[in-house]
Every structure is written in structure tokens, then in C-alpha cells.
Short mmCIF file of C-alpha atoms in Angstrom, two decimals:
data_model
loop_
_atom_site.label_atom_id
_atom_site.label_comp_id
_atom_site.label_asym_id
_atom_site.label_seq_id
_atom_site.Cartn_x
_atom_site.Cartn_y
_atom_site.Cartn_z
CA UNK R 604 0.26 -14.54 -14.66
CA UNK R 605 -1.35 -15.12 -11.08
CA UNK R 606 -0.73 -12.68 -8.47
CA UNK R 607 0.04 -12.83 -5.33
CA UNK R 608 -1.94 -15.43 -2.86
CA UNK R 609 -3.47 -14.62 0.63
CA UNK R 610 -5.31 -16.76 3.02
CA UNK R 611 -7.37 -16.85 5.02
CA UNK R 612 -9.40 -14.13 3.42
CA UNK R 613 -11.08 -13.10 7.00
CA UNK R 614 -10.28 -13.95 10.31
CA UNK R 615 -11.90 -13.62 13.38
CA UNK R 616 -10.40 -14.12 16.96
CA UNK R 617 -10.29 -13.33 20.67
CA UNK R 618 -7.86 -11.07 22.09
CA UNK R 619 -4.96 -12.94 23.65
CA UNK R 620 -5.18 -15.65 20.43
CA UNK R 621 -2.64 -16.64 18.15
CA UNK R 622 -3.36 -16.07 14.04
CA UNK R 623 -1.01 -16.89 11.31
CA UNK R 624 -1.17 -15.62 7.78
CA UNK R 625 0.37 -16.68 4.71
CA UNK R 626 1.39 -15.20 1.73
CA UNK R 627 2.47 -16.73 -1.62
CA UNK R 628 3.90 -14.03 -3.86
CA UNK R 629 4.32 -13.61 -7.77
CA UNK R 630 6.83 -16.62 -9.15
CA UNK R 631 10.33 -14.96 -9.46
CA UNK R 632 9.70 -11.88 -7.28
CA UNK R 633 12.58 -12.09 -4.78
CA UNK R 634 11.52 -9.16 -2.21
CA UNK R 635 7.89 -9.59 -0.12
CA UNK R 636 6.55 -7.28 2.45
CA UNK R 637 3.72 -7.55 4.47
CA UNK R 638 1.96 -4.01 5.47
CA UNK R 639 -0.72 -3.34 7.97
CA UNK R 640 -3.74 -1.43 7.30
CA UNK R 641 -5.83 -0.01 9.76
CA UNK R 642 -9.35 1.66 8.62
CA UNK R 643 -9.11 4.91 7.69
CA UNK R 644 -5.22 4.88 7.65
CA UNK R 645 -2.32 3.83 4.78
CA UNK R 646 -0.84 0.60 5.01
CA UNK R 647 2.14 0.88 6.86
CA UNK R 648 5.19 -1.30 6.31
CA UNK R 649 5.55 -4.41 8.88
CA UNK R 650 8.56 -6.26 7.69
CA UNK R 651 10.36 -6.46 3.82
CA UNK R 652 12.62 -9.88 2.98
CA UNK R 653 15.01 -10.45 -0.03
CA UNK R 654 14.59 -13.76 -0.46
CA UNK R 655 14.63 -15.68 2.68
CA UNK R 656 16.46 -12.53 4.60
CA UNK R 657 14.62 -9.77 6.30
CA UNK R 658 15.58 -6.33 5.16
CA UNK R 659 13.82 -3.80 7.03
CA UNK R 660 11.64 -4.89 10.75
CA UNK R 661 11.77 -1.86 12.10
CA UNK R 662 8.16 -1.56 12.54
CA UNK R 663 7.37 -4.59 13.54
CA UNK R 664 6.15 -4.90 16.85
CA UNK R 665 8.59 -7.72 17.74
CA UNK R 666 6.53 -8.35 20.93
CA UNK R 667 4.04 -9.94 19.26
CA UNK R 668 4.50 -10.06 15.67
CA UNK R 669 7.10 -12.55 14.26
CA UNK R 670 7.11 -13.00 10.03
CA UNK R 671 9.23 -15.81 7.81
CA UNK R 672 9.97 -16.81 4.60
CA UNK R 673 12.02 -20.35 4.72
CA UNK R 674 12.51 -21.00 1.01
CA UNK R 675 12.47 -17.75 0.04
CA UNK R 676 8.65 -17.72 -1.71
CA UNK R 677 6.03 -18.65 0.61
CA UNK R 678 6.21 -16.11 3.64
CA UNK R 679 3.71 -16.65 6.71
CA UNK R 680 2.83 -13.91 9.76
CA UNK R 681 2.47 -14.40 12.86
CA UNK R 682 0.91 -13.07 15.71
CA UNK R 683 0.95 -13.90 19.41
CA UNK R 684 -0.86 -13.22 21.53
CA UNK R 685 -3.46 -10.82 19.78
CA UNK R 686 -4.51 -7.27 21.16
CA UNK R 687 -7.61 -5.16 20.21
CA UNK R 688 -5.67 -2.89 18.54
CA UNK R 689 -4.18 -5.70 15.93
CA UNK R 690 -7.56 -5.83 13.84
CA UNK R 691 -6.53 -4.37 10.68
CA UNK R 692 -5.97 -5.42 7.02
CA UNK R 693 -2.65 -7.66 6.41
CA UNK R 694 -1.32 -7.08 3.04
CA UNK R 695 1.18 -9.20 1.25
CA UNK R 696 3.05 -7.80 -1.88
CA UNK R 697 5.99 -8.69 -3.59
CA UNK R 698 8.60 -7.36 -6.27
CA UNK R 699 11.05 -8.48 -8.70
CA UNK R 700 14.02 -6.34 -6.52
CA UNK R 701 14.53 -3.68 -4.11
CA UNK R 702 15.15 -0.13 -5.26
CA UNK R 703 11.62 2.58 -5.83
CA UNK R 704 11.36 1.39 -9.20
CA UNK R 705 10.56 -2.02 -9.04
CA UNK R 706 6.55 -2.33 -8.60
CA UNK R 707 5.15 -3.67 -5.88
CA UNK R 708 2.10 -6.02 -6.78
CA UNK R 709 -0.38 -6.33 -3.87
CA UNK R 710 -2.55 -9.78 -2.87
CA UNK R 711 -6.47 -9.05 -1.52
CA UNK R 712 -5.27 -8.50 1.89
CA UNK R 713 -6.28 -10.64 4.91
CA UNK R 714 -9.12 -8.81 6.99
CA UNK R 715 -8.67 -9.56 10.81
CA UNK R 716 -10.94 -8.69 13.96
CA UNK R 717 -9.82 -9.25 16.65
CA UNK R 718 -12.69 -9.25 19.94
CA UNK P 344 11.44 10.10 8.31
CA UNK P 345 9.68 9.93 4.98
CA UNK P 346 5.94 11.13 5.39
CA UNK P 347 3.01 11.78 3.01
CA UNK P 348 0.30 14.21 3.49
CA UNK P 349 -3.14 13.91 1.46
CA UNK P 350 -6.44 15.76 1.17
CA UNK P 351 -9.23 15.06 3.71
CA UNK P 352 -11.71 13.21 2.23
CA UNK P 353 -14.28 11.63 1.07
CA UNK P 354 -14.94 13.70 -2.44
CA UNK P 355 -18.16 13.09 -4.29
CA UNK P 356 -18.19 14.10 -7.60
CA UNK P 357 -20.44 13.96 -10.80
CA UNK P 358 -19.91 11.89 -13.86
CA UNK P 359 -17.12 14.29 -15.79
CA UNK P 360 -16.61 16.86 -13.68
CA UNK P 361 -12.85 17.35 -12.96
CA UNK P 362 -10.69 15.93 -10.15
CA UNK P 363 -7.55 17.13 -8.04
CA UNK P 364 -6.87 14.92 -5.16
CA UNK P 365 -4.08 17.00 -3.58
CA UNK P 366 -1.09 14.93 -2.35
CA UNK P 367 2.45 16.31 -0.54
CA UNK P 368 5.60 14.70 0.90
CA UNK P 369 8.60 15.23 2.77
CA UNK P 370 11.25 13.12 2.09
CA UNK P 371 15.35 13.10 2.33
CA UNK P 372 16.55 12.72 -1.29
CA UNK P 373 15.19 12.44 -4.64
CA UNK P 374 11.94 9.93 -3.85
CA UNK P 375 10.06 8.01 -6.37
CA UNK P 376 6.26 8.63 -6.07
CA UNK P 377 2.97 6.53 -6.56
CA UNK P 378 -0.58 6.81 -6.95
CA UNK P 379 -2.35 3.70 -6.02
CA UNK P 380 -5.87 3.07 -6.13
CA UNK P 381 -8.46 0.21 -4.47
CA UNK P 382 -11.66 0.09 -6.02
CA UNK P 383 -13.97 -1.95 -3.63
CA UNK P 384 -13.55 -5.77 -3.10
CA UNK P 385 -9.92 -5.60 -5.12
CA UNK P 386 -6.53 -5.15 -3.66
CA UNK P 387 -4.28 -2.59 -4.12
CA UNK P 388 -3.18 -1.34 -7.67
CA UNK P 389 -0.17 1.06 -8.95
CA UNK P 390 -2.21 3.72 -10.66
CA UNK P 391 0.73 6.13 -11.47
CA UNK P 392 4.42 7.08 -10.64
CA UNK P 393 7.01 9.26 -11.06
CA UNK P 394 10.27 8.95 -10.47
CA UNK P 395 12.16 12.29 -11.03
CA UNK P 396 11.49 15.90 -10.73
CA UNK P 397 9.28 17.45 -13.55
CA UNK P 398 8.11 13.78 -14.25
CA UNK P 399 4.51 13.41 -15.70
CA UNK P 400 3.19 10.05 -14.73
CA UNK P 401 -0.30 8.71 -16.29
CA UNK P 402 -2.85 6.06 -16.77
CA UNK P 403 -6.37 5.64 -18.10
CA UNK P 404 -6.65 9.37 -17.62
CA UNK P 405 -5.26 10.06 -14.44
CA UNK P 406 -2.56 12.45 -14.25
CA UNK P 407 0.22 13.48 -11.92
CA UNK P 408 3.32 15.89 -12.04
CA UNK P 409 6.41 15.24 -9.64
CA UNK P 410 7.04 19.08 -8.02
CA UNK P 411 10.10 19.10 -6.19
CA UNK P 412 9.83 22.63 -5.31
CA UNK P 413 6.19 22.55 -4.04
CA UNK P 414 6.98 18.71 -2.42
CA UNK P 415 3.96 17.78 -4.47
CA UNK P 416 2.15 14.88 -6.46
CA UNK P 417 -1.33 16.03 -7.39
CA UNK P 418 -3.39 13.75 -8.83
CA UNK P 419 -6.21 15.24 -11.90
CA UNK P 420 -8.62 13.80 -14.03
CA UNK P 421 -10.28 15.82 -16.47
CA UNK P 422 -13.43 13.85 -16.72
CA UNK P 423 -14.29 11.55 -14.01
CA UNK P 424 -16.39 8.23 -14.64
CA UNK P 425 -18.84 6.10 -12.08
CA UNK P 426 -16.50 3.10 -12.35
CA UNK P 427 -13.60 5.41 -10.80
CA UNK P 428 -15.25 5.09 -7.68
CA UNK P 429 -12.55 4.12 -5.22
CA UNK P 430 -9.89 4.81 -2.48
CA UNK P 431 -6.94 6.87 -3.78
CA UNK P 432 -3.06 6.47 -2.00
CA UNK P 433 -0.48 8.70 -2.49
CA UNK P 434 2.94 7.16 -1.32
CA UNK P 435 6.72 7.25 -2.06
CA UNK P 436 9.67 5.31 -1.70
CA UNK P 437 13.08 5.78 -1.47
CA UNK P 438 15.93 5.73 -4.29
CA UNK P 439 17.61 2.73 -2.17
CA UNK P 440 15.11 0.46 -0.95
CA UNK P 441 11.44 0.29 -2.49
CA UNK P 442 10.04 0.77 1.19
CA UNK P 443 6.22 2.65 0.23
CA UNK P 444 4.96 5.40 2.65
CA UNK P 445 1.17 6.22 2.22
CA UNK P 446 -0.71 8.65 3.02
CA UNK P 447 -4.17 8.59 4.49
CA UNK P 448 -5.93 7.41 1.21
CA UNK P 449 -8.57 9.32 0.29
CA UNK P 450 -12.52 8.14 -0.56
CA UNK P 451 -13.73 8.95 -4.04
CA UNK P 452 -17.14 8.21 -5.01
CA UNK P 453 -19.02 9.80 -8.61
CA UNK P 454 -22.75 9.86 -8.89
CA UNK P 455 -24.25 9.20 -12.52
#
């Protein structure tokens, strides 16, 4: 069974850029959340959709960040402009459902810098 | 809010000598919890979970015991290996919504 899809793999950019990330989860998982990871720190929750609707952005910095998922598979982040402080890991995972005991299967995570 | 407290790290350790990575929480409710691990160049994998009190999650060795009246997860391993070299996440989630809350992570590395 494949698991879930990131690209790019790295990404480098200048502050005040725009970078987009997509995400491609497992085939039938209906919930996806992307999570940002900052060295030395947990990934921290960003935004979590059921299907094509967003269930919980209440981390996302709405400023800058914006997140969809049209069809309800494919999901792509955005952010714009960038800020020093964005460089981080970007992870995409997905689940069957919602509730703690559906697992949560995690892509390789998109690595961005951001000078 | 939900919150998840681990060890400070890194721990060297080695080849099968035991392991505790301590790992607490405070949460509202009856939480599920996780152990995840990332060994280097891979993404994120579920090691463990619980999800009730008294609960014994496990996997290729690893234990943990959900302890509701310490607010506790500790992950053991009797016998360590080199290829369990990696970063170690406690988290939990919520009965309603399968929202994860990690902790710090914590860097394991075991010398031959």
C-alpha cells in the first residue's frame, strides 16, 4: 500500500516569498492534517480536514498560511509571504476517520529554509 | 489545553542496556496516548499506544503503561539495539477528535 506523498522534498526561499506544498494522502483516508515541526520541538498541528472540510485551524497562522483540499484527497499548503521564523519541517498525514483511535500515517515531511 | 511533557535529552546508551524515556501529560478527559518514533531519513512512525487507563501498549520490544494516576506514559526497553537509534515522541489525542499533541521528542542514540 503506498503511503502518503510529499513534494517538494526541500525547499529553499527568501523571506517575503511564496511556497506551496502538496500532500497526497493514503487512498481512502478521509481526514489529513498538516503539522509543523520546528528543530528541536514536536510537530504541532496546523490545520485537520474531513474530506474537503477543515475541522480544526486554530493554529494556523491565518496571516500567512492558507491550506486546501478541493476533491477531498490531494491537499496543498500555502504560504505567503514567508518569515524567518517559517523554516521548519511540513508534515502531511492522513487517517481513515477522526476520533484518537484511528492512526495517523505520516509522509517524509517537506524540509523548508527560509533566508 | 492538552500538553505533553518528556525527558530532556539526548540519551546515549550501550547495546542492551535498559531504557526509560520518561513521558507525562495533562489532559481534560480520558486521552489516548502514542509513542512515535523517527529513525533518521524516515518519517514519522506509531511505535505504541494506549488508549485506556492500566493499558499496556507494545511493539518490537518497546513497552509502555497508561498511568492515570501518575499522568504518565513511560516508555522501557529491556535491551536496547544500535538500529534503535532514533528520535522518540510522546503525544496524545483526544477521545473526540484524533488531534496529536507531542512532546519535545527526545534523541536516542546506542553505541555497539
Amino acid at each position: 500500500e503506498a503511503g502518503v506523498a510529499q513534494s517538494p522534498r526541500y525547499k529553499i526561499i527568501e523571506k517575503r516569498q511564496s511556497v506551496a506544498f502538496w500532500c497526497n494522502p493514503i487512498s481512502g483516508h478521509a481526514t489529513l492534517y498538516w503539522y509543523q515541526q520546528i528543530l528541536g520541538q514536536g510537530p504541532k498541528l496546523l490545520i485537520q480536514f474531513q474530506n474537503n472540510g477543515v475541522v480544526d485551524d486554530s493554529q494556523l497562522p491565518k496571516d500567512r498560511f492558507s491550506a486546501e483540499r478541493l476533491k477531498g484527497v490531494d491537499s496543498t499548503l500555502k504560504i505567503q509571504p514567508a518569515k524567518l521564523e517559517d523554516s521548519a519541517v511540513y508534515l502531511c498525514a492522513s487517517s481513515f476517520g477522526t476520533g484518537s483511535y484511528n492512526e495517523q500515517f505520516f509522509g517524509p515531511g517537506t524540509r523548508l529554509t527560509v533566508l | 489545553g492538552n500538553s505533553v511533557t518528556q525527558m530532556e535529552g539526548p540519551v546515549t546508551l550501550s547495546e542492551e542496556a535498559f531504557l526509560t524515556i520518561n513521558c507525562t501529560y495533562t489532559a481534560t478527559g480520558y486521552p489516548s496516548l502514542f509513542w512515535y518514533v523517527q529513525y533518521p531519513g524516515e518519517g514519522l512512525q506509531l511505535l505504541l499506544k494506549a488508549t485506556k487507563a492500566d493499558d499496556k501498549g507494545s511493539n518490537k520490544g518497546f513497552e509502555a503503561t497508561y498511568r492515570k494516576e501518575t499522568t504518565s506514559f513511560h516508555l522501557e526497553k529491556g535491551s536496547v539495539q544500535v538500529s534503535d537509534s532514533a528520535v522518540y515522541f510522546c503525544a496524545l489525542a483526544s477521545r473526540a477528535n484524533s488531534k496529536l499533541t507531542f512532546g519535545k521528542g527526545i534523541t536516542l542514540s546506542v553505541r555497539p
